[in-house]
Short mmCIF file of C-alpha atoms and ligand atoms in Angstrom, two decimals:
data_model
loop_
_atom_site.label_atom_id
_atom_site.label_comp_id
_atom_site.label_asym_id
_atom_site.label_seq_id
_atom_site.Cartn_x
_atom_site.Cartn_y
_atom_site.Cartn_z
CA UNK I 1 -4.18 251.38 68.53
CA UNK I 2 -2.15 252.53 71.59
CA UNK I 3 0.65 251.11 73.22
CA UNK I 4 2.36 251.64 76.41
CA UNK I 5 5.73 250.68 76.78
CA UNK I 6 7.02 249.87 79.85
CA UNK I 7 9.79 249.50 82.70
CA UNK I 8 13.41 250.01 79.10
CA UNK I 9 15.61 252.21 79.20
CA UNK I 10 14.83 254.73 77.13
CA UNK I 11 18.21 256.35 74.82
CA UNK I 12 17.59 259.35 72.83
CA UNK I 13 21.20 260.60 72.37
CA UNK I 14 19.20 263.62 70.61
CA UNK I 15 17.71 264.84 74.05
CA UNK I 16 20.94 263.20 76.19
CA UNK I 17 18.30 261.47 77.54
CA UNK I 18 18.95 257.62 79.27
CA UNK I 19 16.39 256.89 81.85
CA UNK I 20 14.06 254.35 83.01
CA UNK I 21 10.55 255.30 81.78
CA UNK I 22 7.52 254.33 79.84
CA UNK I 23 6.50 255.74 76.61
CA UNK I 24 3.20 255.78 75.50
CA UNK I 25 1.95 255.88 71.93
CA UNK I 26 -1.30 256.72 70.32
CA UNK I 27 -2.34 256.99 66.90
CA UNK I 28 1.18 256.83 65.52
CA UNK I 29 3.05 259.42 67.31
CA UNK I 30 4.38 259.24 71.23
CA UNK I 31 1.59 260.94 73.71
CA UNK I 32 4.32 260.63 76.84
CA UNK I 33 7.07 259.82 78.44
CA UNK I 34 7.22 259.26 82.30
CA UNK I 35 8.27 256.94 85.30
CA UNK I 36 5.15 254.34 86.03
CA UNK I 37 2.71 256.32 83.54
CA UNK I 38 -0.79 256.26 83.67
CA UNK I 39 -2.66 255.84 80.69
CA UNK I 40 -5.76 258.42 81.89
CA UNK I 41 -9.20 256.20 82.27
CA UNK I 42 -10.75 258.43 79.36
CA UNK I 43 -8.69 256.67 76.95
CA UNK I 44 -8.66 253.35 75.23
CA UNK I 45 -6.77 250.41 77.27
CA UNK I 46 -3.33 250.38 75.95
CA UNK I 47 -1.86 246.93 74.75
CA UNK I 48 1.35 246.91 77.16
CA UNK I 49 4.43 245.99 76.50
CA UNK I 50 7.00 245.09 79.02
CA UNK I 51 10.22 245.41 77.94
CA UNK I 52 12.40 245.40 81.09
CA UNK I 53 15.98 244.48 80.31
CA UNK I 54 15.56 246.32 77.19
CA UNK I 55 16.75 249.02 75.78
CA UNK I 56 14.53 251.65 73.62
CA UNK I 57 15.42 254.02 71.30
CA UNK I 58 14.31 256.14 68.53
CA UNK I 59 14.08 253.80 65.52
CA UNK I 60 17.28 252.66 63.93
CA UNK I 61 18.20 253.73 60.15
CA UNK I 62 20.28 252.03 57.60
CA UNK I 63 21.42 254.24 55.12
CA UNK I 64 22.93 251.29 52.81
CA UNK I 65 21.05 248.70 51.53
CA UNK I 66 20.17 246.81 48.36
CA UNK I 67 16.79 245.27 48.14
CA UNK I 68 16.91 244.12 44.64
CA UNK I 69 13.43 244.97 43.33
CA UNK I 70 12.84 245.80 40.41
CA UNK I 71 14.98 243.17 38.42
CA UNK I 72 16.73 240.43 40.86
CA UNK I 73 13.91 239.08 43.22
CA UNK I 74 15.09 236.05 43.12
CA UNK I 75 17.86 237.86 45.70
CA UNK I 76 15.53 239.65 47.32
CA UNK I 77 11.74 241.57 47.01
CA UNK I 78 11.38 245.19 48.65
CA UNK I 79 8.90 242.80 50.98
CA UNK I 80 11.13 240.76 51.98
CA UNK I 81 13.93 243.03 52.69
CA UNK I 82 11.80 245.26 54.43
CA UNK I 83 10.78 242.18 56.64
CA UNK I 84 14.62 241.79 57.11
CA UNK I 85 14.89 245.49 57.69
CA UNK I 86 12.14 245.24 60.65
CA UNK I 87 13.42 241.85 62.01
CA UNK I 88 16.95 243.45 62.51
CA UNK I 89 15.42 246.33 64.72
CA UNK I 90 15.53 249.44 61.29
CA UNK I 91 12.54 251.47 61.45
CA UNK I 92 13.93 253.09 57.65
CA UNK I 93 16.33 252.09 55.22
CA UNK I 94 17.78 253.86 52.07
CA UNK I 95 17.43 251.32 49.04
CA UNK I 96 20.68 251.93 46.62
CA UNK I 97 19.29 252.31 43.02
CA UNK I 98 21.74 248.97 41.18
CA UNK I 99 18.39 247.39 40.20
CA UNK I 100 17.64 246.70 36.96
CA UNK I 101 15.98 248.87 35.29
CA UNK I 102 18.59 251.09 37.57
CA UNK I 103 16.65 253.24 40.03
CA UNK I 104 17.82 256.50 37.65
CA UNK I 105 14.73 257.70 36.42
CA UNK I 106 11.51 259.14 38.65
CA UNK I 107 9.32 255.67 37.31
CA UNK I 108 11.37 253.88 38.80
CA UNK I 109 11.72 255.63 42.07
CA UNK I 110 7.65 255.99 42.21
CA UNK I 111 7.54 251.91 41.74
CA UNK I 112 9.65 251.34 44.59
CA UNK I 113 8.22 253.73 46.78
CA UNK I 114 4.11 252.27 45.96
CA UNK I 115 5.71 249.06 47.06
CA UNK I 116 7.06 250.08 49.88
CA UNK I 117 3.81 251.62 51.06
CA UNK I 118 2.17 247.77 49.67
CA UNK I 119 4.93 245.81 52.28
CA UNK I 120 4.29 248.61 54.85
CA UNK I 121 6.34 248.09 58.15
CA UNK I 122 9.21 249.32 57.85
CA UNK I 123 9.91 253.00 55.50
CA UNK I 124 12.00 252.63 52.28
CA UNK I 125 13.63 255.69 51.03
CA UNK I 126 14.72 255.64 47.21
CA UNK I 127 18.85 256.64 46.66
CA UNK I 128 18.73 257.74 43.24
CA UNK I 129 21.58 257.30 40.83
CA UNK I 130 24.16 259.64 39.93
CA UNK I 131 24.71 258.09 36.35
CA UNK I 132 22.20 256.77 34.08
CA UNK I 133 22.77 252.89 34.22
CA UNK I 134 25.13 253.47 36.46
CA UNK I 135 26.85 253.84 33.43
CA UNK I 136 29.26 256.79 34.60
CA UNK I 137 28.90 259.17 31.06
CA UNK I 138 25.52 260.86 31.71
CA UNK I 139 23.84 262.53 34.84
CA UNK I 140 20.63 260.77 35.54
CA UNK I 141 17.31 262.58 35.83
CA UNK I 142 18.17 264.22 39.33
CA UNK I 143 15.43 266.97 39.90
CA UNK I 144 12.95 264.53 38.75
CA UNK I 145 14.11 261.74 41.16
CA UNK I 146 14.17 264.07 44.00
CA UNK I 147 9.90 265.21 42.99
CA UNK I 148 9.74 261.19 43.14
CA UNK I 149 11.37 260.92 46.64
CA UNK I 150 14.89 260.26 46.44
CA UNK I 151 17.02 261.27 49.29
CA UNK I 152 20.48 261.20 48.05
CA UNK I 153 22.27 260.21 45.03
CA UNK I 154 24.64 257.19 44.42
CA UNK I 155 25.93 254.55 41.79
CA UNK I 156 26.87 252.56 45.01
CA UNK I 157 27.98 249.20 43.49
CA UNK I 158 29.93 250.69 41.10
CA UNK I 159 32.25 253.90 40.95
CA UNK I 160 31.96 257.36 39.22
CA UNK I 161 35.25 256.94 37.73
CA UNK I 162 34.73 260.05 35.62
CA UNK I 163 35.55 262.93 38.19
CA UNK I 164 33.91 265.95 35.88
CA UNK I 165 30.58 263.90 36.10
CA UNK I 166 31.05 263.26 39.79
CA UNK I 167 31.67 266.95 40.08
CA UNK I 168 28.43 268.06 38.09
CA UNK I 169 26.48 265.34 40.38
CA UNK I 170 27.89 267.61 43.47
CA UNK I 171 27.09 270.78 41.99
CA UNK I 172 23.53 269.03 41.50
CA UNK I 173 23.41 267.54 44.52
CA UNK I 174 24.47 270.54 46.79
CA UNK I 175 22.07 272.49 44.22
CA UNK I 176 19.02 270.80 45.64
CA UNK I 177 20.31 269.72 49.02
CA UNK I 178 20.74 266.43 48.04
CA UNK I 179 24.47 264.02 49.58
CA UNK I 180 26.20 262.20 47.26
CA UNK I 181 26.84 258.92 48.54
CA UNK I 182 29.97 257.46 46.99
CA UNK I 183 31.15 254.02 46.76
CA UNK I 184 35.03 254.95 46.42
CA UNK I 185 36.98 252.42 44.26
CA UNK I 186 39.32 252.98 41.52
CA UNK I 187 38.37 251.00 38.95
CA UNK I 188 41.34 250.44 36.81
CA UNK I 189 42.92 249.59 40.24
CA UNK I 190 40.28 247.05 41.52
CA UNK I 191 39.14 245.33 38.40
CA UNK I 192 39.86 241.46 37.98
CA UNK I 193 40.73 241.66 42.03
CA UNK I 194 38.44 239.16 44.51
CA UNK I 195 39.94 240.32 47.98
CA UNK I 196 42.42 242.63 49.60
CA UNK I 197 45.41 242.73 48.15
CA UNK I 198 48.17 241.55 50.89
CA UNK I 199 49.88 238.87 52.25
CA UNK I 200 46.65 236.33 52.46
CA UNK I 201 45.85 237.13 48.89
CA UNK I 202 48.92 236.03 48.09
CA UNK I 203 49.26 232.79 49.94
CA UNK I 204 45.69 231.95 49.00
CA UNK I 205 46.32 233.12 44.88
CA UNK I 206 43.67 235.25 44.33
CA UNK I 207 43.64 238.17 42.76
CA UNK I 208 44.01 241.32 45.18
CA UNK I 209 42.02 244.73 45.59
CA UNK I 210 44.81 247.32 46.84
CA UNK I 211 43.52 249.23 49.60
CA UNK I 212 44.74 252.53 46.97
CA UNK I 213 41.88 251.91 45.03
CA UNK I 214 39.84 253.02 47.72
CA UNK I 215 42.10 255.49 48.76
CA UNK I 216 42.41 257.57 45.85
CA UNK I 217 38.60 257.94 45.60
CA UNK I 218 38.19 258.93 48.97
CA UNK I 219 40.86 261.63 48.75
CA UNK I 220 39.50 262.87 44.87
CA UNK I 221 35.70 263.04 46.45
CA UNK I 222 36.75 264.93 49.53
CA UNK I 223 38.60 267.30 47.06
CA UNK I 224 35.30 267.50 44.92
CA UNK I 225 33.23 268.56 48.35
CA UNK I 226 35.89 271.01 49.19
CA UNK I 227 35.56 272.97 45.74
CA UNK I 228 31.81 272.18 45.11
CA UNK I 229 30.66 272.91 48.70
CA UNK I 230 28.51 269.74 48.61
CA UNK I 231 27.94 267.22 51.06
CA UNK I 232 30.13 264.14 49.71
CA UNK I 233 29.37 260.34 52.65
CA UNK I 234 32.10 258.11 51.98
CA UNK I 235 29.88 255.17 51.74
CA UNK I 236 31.78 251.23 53.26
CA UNK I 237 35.00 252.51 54.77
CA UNK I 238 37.73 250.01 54.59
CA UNK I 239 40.74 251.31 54.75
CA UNK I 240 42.94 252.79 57.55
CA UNK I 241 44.02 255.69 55.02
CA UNK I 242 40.22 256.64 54.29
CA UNK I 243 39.63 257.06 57.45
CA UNK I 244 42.54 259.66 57.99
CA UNK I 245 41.69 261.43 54.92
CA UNK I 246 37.92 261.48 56.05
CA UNK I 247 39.33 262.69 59.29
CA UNK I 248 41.68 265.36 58.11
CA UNK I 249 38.87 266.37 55.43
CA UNK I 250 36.55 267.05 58.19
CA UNK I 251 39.39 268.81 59.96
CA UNK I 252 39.40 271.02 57.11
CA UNK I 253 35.75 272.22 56.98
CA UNK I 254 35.19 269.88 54.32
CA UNK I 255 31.57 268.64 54.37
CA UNK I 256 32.33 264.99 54.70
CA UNK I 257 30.46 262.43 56.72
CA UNK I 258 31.47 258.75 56.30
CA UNK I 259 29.41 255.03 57.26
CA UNK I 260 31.47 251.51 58.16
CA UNK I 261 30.02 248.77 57.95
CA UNK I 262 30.00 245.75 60.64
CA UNK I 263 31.77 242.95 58.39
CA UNK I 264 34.47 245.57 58.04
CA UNK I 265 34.78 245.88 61.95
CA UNK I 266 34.23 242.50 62.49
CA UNK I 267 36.22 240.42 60.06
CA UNK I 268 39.90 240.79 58.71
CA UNK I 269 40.72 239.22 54.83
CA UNK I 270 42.07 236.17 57.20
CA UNK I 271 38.56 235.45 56.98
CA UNK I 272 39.03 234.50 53.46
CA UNK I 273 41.30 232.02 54.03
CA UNK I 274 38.56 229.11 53.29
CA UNK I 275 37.40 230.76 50.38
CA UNK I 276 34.00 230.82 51.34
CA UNK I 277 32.73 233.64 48.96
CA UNK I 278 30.38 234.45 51.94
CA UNK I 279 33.16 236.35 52.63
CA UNK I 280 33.36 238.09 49.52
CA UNK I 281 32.16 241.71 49.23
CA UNK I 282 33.30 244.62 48.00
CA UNK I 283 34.92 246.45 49.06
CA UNK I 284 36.65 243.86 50.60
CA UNK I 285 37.32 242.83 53.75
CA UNK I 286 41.11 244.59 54.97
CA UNK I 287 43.90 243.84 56.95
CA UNK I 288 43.75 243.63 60.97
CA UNK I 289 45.43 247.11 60.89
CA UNK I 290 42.44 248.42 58.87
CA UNK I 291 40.17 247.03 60.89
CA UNK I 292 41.45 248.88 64.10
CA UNK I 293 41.82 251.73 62.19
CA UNK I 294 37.76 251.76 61.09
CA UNK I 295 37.32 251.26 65.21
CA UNK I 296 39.10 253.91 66.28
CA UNK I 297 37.24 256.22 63.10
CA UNK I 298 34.17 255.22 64.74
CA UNK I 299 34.80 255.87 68.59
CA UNK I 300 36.68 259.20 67.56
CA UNK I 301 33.59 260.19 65.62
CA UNK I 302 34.83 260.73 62.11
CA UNK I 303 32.62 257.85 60.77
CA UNK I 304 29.60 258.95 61.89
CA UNK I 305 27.18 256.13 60.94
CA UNK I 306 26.97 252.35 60.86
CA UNK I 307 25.35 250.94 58.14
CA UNK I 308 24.93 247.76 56.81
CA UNK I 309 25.76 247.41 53.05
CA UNK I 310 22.56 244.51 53.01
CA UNK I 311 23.76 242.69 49.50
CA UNK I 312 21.72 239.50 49.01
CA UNK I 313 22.74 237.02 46.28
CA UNK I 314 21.43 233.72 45.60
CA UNK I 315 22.05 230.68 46.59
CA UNK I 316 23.18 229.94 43.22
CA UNK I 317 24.89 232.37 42.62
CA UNK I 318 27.73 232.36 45.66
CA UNK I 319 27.91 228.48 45.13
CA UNK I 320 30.53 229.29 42.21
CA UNK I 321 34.16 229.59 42.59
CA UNK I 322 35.59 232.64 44.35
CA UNK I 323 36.70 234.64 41.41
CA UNK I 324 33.29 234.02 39.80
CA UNK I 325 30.83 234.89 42.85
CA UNK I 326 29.03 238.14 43.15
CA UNK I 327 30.28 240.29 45.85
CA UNK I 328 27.74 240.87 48.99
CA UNK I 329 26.52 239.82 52.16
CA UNK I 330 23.03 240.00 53.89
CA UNK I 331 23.54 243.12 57.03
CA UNK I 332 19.97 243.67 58.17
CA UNK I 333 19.79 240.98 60.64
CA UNK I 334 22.97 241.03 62.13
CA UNK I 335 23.74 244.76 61.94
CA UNK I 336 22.64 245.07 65.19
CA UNK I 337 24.55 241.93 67.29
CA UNK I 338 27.64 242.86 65.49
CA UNK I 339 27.94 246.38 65.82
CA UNK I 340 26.60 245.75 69.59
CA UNK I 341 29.73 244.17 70.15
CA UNK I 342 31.50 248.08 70.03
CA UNK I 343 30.05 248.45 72.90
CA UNK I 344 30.56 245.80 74.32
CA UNK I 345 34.40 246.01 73.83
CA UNK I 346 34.00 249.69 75.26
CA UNK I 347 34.52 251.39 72.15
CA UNK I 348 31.25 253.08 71.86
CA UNK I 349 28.90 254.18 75.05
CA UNK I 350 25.40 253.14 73.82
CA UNK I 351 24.31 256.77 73.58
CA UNK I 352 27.35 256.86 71.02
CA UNK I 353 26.32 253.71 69.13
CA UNK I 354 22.64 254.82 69.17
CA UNK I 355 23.55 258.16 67.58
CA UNK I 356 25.29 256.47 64.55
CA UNK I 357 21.99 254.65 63.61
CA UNK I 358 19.04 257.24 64.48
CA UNK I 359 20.09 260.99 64.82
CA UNK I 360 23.32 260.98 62.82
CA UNK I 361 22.18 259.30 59.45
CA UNK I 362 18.92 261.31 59.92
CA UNK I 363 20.52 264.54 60.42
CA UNK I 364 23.41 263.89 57.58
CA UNK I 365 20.08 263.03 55.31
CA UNK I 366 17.67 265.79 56.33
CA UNK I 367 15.27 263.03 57.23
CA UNK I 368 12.71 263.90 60.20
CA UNK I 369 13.71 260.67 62.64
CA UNK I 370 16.02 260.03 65.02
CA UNK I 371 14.33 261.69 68.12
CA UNK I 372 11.98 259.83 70.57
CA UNK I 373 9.96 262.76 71.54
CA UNK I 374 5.95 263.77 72.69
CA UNK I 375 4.71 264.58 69.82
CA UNK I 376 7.16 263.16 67.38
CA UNK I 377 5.95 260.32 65.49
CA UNK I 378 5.98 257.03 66.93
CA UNK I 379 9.11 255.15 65.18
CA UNK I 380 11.07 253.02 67.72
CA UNK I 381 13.39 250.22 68.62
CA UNK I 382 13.44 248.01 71.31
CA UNK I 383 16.23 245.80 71.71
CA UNK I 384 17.79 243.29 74.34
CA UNK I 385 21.44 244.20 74.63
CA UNK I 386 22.72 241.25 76.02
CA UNK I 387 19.64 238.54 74.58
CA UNK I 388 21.76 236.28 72.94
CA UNK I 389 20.42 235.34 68.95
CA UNK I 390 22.47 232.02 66.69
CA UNK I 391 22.33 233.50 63.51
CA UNK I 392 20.32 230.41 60.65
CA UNK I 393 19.89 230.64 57.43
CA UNK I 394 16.35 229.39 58.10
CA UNK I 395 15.19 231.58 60.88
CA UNK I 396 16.22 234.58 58.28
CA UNK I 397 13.17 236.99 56.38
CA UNK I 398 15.64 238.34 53.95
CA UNK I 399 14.70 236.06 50.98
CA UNK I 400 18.55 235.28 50.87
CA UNK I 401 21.26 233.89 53.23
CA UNK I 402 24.56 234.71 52.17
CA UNK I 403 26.38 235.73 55.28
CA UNK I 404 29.96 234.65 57.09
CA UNK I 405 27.85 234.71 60.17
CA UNK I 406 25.80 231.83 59.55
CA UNK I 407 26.50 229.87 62.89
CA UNK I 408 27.71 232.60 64.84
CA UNK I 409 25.91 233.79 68.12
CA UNK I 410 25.61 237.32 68.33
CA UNK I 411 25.28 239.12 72.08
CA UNK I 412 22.31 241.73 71.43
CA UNK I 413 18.73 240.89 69.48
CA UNK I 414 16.32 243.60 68.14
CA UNK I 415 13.07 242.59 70.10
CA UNK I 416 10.21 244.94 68.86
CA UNK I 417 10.34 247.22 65.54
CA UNK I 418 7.45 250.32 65.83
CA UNK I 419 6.83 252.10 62.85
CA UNK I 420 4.28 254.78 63.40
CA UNK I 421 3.36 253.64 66.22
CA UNK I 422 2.46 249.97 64.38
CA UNK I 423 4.39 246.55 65.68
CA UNK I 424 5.83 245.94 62.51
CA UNK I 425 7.96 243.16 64.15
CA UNK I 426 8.00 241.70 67.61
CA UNK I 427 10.23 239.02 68.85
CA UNK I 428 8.71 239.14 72.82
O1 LIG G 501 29.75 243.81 47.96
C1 LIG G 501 29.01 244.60 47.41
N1 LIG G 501 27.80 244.24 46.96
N2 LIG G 501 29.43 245.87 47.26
C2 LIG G 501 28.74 246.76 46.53
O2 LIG G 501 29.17 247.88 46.43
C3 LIG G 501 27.50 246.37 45.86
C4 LIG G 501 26.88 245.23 46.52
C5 LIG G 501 25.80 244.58 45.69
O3 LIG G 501 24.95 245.30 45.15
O4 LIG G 501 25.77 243.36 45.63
#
């Protein structure tokens, strides 16, 4: 199959290349890129796309998701999130390991990877845990999970509250070239809290989530890096502090790379205020001041990438009371119309916002994507920047729906999804 893409504007921040051309793919990788190319008469007729108005880019990455299989399908299937995944424009996504059994052993990581290949589409890559269980007392099977596939290590969901462990998963980690990807929340802080911990948990009752807890992680993790030498990504930055200490860290030669996520630039804890536990998620959504705060971490460039945090729960499952609802929100499909809206606001040129989902997670993983270039392999996204898309619970392929944006109309749709030079999702 060949395809010839024509009359978008094609971003490769890797290349500092933003120009008008066509791209042409056969057999899985890109053959050339030109003004008004000519497929030669020797070859095959391409199927052509025109995708004027659009822009195209090497395919976007998510380096934060949870697709739930093995163990909650009822949330979601590594099919279906994968569908989700290619809907929303990601060409790869890195599945965190809190399934059940937990993603810590190299069985596990080989199940999720054959059905990955089964879905096809879009490419899964395995985080392994740090902990066995996610328990936080023993170091999972690390050298194995990395034979398996693994890419990076995390007990994202939960904490490694016991620093010696986190600092043996570093030496591991940096051992083997492996990041460690760590969700930063004091526990004995956190625990029994619903929301941010401020003025609107306090008019609303609810138990709060002081933005220390995440503080004091971030600071103990960077100090970890600093002493291990390991790569340490401050996964879902919240907090105006993490930011600065991700900022001065980096400052320091500390090898520190940090992801926000777009409820966290989007929404303040005012949000909250209905108790829709839509809105819950850890951790939680912050003050206004923290939300500026993650905006200006992003256009400065100390939070390198944009992920999504993709946390489906059941239907059943959020229709509880606040305190008792799981903590989540869908990301895939609205990843890209929210975090759009940076550069819309002029915080982020599009080269900028491009980087944060192709060449910097791909870099900061070791991963070969990120670059649109002849010869490279054919992974791309093609998205209308100013399409406008109502986001419905109906009109959704994750196999849940729990999102504050249900309703909302987002400015920017993902409008074709290429993985190796396959359509693995058109929306022309
Ligand atoms: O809100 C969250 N949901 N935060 C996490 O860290 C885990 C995630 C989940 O797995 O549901």
């Amino acid at each position: 199959m060949s395809l010839l893409i024509r009359g978008g504007r094609v971003v490769d921040p890797s290349q500092g290349l933003d120009r008008h051309v066509d791209v042409w793919i056969v057999e899985g990788k890109v053959a050339a890129l030109g003004a008004d190319l000519e497929v030669p008469k020797s070859a095959p007729p391409p199927r052509v796309l025109d995708v004027s108005g659009c822009v195209v880019t090497p395919g976007l990455m998510d380096m934060h998701t949870h697709l739930r299989e093995p163990g909650f399908e009822h949330k979601e299937t590594i099919a279906t999130g994968l569908a989700a995944a290619a809907a929303g424009g990601f060409t790869a996504v890195l599945a965190m390991a809190n399934t059940l059994p937990v993603n810590d052993t190299p069985a596990v990581t080989e199940l999720m990877m054959r059905r990955a290949a089964a879905a096809g589409g879009t490419r899964l890559y395995p985080v392994g845990a740090v902990s066995v269980g996610l328990a936080g007392t023993e170091l999972a099977e690390i050298g194995g999970m990395q034979r398996a596939g693994i890419v990076a290590l995390s007990d994202d969901g939960m904490p490694v509250m016991n620093a010696r462990l986190m600092r043996r998963a570093m030496e591991y980690g940096h051992m083997l070239g492996l990041p460690v990807l760590s969700h930063c929340e004091d526990y004995g802080l956190s625990h029994g809290g619903v929301m941010h911990e401020g003025t609107v948990s306090a008019a609303l009752g609810l138990p709060g989530i002081p933005a220390a807890a995440e503080n004091v992680m971030v600071y103990r993790d960077i100090q970890l890096a600093a002493m291990t030498g390991a790569h340490v990504h401050i996964q879902h930055v919240s907090t105006a502090e993490a930011v600065d200490l991700v900022r001065r860290g980096k400052d320091q030669g500390v090898r520190v790379t940090a992801e926000a996520c777009p409820h966290h630039f989007t929404l303040t804890d005012e949000a909250v205020r209905q108790y829709d536990t839509h809105t819950k998620v850890n951790p939680p959504l912050r003050s206004a001041a923290d939300v500026e705060a993650v905006k200006a971490g992003l256009k400065d460039g100390t939070i390198d990438v944009i992920a999504s945090d993709h946390a489906p729960h059941h239907v059943s499952e959020k229709e509880q009371d606040y305190t008792a609802a799981p903590s989540g929100m869908v990301g895939l499909e609205t990843s890209l119309g929210l975090s759009l809206q940076l550069v819309h606001e002029g915080y982020l040129s599009l080269p900028q916002w491009i980087a944060k989902q192709t060449l910097n997670p791909a870099q900061l993983l070791g991963l070969p994507h990120g670059r649109l270039e002849i010869g490279g392999v054919a992974d791309l996204t093609i998205f209308d920047p100013e399409r406008e898309q109502v986001i419905e619970a109906g009109a959704l392929h994750s196999r849940s729906s729990n999102s504050p944006f249900l309703g909302w109309t987002l400015r920017g749709t993902a409008m074709v999804t290429i993985v190796a030079g396959k359509v693995a999702f058109e929306r022309l």
